[in-house]
PDB file of C-alpha atoms in Angstrom:
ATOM      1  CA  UNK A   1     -12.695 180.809  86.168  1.00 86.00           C
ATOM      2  CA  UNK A   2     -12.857 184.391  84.378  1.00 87.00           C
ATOM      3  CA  UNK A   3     -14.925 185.598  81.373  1.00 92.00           C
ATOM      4  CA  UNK A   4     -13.934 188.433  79.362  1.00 92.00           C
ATOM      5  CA  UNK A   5     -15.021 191.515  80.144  1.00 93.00           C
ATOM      6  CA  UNK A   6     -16.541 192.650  76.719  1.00 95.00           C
ATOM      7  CA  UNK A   7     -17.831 191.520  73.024  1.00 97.00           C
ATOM      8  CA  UNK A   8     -14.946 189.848  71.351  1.00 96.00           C
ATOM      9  CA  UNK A   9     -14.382 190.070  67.727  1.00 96.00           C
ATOM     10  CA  UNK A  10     -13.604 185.971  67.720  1.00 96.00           C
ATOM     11  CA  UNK A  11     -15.254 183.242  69.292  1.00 96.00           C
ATOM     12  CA  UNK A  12     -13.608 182.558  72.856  1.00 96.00           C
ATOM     13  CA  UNK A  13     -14.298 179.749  75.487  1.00 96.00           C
ATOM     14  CA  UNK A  14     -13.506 179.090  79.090  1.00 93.00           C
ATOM     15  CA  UNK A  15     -14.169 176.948  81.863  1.00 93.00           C
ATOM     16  CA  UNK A  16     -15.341 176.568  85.493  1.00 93.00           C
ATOM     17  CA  UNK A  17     -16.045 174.359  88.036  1.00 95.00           C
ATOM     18  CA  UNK A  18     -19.914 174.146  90.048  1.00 97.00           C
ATOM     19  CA  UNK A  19     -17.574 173.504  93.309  1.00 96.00           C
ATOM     20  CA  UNK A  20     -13.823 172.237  93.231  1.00 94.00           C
ATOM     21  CA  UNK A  21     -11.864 170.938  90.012  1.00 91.00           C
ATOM     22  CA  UNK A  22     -11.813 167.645  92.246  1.00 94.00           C
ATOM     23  CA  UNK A  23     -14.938 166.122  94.275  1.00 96.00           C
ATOM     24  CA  UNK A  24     -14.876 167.499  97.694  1.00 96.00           C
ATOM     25  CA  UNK A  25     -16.671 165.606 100.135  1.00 95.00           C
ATOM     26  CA  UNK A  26     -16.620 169.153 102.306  1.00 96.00           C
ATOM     27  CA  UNK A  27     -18.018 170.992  99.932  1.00 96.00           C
ATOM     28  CA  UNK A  28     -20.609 168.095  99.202  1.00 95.00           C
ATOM     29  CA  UNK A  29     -21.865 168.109 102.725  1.00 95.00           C
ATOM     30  CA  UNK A  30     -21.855 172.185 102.784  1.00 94.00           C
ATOM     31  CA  UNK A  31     -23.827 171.890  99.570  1.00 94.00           C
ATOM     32  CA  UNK A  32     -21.112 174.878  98.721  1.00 96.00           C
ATOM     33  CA  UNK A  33     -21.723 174.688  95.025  1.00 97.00           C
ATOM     34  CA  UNK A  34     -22.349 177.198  92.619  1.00 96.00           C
ATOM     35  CA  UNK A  35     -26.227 178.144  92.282  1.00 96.00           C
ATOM     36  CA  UNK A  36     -28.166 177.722  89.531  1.00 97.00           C
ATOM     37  CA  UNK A  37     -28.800 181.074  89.045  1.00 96.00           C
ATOM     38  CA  UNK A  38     -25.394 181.898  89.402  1.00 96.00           C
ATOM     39  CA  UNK A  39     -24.460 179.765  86.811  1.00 97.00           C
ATOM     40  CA  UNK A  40     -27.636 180.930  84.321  1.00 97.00           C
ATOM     41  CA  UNK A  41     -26.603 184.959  84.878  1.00 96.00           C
ATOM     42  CA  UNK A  42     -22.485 183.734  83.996  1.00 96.00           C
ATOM     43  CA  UNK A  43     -23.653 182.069  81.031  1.00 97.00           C
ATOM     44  CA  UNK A  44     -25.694 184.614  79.447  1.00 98.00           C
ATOM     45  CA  UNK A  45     -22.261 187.273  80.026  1.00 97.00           C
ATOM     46  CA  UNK A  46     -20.361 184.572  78.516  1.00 97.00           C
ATOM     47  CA  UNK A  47     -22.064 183.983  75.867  1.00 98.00           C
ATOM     48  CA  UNK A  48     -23.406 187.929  75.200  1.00 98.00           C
ATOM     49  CA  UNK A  49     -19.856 188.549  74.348  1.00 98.00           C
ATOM     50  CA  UNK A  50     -19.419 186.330  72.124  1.00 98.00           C
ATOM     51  CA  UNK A  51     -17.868 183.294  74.279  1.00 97.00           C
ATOM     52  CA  UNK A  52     -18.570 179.428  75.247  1.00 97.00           C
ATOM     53  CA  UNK A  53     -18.766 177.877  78.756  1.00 96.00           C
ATOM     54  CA  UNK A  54     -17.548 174.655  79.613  1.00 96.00           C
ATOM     55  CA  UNK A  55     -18.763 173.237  83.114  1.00 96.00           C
ATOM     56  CA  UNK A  56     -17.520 170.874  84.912  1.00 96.00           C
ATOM     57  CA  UNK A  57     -19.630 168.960  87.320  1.00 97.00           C
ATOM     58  CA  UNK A  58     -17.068 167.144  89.665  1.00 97.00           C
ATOM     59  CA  UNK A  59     -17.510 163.188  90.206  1.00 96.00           C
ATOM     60  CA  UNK A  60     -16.923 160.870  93.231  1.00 95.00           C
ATOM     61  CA  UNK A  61     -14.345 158.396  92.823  1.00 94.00           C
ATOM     62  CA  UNK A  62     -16.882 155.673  91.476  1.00 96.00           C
ATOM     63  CA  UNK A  63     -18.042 158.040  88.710  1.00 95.00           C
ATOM     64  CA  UNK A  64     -21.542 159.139  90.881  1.00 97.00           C
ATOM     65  CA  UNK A  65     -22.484 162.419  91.609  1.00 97.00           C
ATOM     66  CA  UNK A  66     -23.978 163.378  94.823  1.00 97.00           C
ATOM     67  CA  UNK A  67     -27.959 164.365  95.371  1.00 97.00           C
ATOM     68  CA  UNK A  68     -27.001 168.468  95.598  1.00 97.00           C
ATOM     69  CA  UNK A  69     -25.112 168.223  91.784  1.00 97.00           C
ATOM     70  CA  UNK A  70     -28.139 166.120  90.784  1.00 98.00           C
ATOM     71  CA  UNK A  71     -30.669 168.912  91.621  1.00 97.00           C
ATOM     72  CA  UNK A  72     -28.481 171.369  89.941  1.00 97.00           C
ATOM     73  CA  UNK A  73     -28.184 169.633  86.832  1.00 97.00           C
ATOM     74  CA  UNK A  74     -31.860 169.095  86.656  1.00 97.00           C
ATOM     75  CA  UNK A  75     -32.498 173.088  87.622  1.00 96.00           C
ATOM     76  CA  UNK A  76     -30.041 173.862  84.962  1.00 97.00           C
ATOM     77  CA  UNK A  77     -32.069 171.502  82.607  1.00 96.00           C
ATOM     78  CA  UNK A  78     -35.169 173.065  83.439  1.00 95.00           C
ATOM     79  CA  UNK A  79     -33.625 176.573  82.477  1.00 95.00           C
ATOM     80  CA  UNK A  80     -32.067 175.381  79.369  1.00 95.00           C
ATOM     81  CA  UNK A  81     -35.274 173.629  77.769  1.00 93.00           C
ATOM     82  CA  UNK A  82     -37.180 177.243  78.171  1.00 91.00           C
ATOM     83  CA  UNK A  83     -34.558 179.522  76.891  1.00 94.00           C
ATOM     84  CA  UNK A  84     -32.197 177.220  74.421  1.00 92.00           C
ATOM     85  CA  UNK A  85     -33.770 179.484  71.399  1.00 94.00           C
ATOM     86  CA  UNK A  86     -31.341 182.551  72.569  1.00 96.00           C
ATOM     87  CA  UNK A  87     -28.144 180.469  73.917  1.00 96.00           C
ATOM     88  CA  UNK A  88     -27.308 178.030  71.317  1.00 95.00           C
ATOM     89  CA  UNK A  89     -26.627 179.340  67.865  1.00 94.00           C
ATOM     90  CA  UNK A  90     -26.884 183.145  69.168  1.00 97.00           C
ATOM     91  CA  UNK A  91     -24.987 185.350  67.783  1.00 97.00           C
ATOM     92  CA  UNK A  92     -23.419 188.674  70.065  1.00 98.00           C
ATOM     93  CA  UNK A  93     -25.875 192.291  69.240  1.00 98.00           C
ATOM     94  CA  UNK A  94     -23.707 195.429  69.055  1.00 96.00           C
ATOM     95  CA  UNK A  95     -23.587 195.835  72.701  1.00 97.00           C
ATOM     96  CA  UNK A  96     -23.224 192.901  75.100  1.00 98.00           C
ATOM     97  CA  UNK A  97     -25.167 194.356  77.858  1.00 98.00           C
ATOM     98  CA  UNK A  98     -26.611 197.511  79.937  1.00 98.00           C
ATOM     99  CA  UNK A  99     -27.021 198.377  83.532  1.00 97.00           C
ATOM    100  CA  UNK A 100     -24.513 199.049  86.622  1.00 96.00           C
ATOM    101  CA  UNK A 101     -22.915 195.611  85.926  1.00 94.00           C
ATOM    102  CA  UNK A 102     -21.687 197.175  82.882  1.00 95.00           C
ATOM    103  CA  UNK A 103     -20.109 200.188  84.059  1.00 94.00           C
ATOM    104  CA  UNK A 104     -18.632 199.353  86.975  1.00 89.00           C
ATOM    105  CA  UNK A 105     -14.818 198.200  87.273  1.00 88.00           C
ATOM    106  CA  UNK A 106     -14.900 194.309  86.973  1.00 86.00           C
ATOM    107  CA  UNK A 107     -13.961 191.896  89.921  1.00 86.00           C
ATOM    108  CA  UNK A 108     -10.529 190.551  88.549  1.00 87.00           C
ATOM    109  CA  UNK A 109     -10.689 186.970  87.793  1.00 82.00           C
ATOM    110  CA  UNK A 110      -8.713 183.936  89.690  1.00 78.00           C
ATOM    111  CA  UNK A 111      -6.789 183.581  86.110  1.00 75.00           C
ATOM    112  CA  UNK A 112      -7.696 186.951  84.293  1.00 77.00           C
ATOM    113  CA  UNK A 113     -10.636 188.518  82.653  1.00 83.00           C
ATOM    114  CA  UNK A 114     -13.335 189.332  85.260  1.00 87.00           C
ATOM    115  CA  UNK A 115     -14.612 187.440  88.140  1.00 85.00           C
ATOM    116  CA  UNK A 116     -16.532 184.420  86.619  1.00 85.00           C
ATOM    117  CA  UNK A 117     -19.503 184.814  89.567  1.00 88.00           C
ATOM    118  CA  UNK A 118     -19.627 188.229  90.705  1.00 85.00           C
ATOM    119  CA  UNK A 119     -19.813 189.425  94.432  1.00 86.00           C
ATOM    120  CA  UNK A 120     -22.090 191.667  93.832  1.00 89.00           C
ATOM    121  CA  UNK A 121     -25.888 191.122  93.611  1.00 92.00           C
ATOM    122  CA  UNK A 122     -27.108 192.190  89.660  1.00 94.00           C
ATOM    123  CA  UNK A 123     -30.144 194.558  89.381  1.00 94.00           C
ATOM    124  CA  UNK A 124     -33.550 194.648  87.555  1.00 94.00           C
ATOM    125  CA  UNK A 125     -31.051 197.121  85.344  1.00 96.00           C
ATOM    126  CA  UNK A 126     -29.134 194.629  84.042  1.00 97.00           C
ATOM    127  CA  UNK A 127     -29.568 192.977  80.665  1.00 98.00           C
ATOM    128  CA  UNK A 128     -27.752 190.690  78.590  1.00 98.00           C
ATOM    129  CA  UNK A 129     -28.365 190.653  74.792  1.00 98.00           C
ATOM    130  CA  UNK A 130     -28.327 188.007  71.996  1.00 98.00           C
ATOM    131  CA  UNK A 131     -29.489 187.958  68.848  1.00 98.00           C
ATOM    132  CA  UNK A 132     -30.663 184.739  67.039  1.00 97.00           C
ATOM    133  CA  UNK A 133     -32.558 185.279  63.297  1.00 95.00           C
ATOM    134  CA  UNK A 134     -34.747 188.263  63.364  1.00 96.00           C
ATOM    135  CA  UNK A 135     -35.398 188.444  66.701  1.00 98.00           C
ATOM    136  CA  UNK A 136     -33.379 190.367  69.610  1.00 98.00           C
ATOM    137  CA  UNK A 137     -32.807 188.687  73.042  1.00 98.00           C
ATOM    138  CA  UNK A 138     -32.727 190.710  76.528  1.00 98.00           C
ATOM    139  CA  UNK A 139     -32.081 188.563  79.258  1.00 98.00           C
ATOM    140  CA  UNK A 140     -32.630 190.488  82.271  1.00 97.00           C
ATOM    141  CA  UNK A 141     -30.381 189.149  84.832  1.00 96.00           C
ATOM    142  CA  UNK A 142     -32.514 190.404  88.164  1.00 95.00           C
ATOM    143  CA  UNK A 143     -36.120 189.713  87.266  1.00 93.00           C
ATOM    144  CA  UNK A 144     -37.261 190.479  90.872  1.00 89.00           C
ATOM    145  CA  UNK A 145     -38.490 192.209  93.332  1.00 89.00           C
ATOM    146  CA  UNK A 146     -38.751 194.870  90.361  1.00 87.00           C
ATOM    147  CA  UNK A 147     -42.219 194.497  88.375  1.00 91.00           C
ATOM    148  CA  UNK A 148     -40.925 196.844  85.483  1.00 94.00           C
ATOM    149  CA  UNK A 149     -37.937 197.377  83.169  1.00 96.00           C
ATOM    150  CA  UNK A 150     -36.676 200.147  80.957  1.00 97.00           C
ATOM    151  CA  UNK A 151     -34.015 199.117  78.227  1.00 98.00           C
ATOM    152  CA  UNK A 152     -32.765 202.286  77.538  1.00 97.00           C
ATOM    153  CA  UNK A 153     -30.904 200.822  74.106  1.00 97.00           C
ATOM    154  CA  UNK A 154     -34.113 200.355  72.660  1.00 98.00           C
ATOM    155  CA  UNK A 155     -35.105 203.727  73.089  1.00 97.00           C
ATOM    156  CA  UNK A 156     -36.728 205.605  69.997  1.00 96.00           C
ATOM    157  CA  UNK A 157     -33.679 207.970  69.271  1.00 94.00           C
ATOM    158  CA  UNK A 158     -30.990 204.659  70.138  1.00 95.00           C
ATOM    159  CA  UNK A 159     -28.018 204.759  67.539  1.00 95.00           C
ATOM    160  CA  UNK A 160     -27.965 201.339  68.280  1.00 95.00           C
ATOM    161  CA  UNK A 161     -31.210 200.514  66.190  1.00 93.00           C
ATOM    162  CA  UNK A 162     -30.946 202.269  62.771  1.00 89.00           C
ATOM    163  CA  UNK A 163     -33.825 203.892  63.355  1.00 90.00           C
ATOM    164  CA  UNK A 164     -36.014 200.833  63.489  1.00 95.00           C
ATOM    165  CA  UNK A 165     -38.987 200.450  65.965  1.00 96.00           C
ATOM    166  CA  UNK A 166     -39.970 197.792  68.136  1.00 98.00           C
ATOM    167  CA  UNK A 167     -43.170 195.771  66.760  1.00 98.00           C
ATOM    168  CA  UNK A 168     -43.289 193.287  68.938  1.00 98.00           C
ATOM    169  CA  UNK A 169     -42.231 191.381  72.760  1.00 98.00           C
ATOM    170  CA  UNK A 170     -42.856 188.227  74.423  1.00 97.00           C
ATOM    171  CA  UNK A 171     -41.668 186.256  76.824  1.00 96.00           C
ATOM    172  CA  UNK A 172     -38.921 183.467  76.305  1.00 96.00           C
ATOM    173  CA  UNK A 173     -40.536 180.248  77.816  1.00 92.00           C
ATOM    174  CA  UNK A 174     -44.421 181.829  77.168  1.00 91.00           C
ATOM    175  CA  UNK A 175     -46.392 185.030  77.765  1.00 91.00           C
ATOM    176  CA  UNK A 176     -46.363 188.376  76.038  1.00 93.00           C
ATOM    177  CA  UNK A 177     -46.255 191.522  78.411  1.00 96.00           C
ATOM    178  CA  UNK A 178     -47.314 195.268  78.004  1.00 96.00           C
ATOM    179  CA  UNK A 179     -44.446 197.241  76.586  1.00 98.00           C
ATOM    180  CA  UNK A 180     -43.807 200.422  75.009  1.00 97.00           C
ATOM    181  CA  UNK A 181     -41.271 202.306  73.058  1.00 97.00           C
ATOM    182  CA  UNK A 182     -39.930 205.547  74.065  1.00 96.00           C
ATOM    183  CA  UNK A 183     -37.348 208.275  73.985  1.00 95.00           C
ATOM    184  CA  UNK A 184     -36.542 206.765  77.332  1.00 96.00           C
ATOM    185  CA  UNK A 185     -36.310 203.681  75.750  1.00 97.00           C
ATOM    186  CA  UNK A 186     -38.561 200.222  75.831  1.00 98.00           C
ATOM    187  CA  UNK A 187     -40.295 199.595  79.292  1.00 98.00           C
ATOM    188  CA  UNK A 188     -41.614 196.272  79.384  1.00 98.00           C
ATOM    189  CA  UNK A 189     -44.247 195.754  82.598  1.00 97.00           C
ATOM    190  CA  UNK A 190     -43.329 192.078  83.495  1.00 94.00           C
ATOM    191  CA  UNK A 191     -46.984 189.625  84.440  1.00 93.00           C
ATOM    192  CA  UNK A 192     -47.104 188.277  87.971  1.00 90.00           C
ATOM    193  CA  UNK A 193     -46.023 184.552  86.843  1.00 91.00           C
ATOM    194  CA  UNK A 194     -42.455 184.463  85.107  1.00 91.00           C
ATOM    195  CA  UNK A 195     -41.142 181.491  83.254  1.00 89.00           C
ATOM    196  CA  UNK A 196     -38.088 181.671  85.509  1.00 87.00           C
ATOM    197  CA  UNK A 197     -36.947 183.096  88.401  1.00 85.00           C
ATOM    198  CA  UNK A 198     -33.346 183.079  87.516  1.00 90.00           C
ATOM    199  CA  UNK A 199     -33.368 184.786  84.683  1.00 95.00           C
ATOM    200  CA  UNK A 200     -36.112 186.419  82.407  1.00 96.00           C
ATOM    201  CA  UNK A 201     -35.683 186.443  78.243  1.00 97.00           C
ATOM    202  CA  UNK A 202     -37.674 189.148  76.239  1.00 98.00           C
ATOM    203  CA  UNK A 203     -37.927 187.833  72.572  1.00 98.00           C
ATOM    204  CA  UNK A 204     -38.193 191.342  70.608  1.00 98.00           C
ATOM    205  CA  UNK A 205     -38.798 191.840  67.197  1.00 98.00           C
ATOM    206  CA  UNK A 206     -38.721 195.034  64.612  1.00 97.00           C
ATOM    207  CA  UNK A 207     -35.048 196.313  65.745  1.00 97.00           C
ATOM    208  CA  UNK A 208     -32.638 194.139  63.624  1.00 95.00           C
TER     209      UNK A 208
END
């Protein structure tokens, strides 16, 4: 139940549970399990800094799982099938992230590292980043209420590009939106219909 709080040089993994280590019939009547969300934003930090998540989906004594893990599992499904391309066989980009989430003093973990699921709510500020082949991942973490981002590591004058430009942005799971490069950095205006309201991929190309 803790991550590690930035990109490590070796390949790392930990664990958590969606409610208790054991089945809990209290929690399974609260429905007091981890979100989907939740879990989609602690993956993407996981795996941003270079790092694995094992899950564990507690089981009743006859094996079964009960109707509020099932709807999980299938929202986590859902997730997965629209943005495998920049989880599995992604590779960490020279920074893990941006935003307030990435500044601020991390929530101590149960077992050290940082808090697996943080207390506090992320913003439209913070990003995740992957790379897979020639393309560049930013996850945004808080897709809405905000209609409009601005990565300021993509910005023209970024040391973190080499000097290369953006040439192009889409959407992971379909749709391209209106973006443009800057000394400010890349503002991308997101469309009214997102592929996900957990979180958000942009697929860029031209920066790696």
């Amino acid at each position: 139940r803790g991550v590690a709080t930035g990109i490590r040089p070796l390949p790392w993994q930990t664990d958590t549970c969606i409610g208790q280590w054991h089945y809990s019939r209290a929690v399974a009547e609260q429905n007091g399990y981890k979100t989907v969300g939740q879990v989609v934003r602690m993956l993407l930090d996981i795996v941003s800094k270079n790092g694995n998540l094992m899950l564990s989906v507690p089981v009743r004594g006859d094996g079964t799982i009960d109707e509020h893990e099932v709807a999980f599992l299938e929202g986590m499904a859902a997730w997965m099938r629209s943005n495998v391309e920049g989880v599995f066989g992604s590779r960490p980009w020279r920074l893990y992230g941006e935003g307030p989430s990435t500044v601020e003093t991390p929530e101590a973990g149960q077992f050290g590292g940082a808090r697996d699921v943080r207390s506090r709510p992320y913003t439209i500020e913070d990003i995740r980043f992957t790379t897979r082949g020639e393309a560049l991942y930013a996850y945004l973490l808080a897709p809405r209420p905000a209609t409009q981002t601005v990565i300021k590591s993509l910005a023209t004058n970024s040391p973190h590009t080499g000097g290369r430009r953006v040439k192009d942005v889409t959407l992971v799971g379909g749709g391209k939106p209106e973006w443009s490069q800057g000394e400010q950095g890349l503002s991308v205006k997101l469309p009214e219909k997102l592929p996900s309201g957990e979180a958000v991929g942009l697929r860029i190309r031209g920066v790696l």
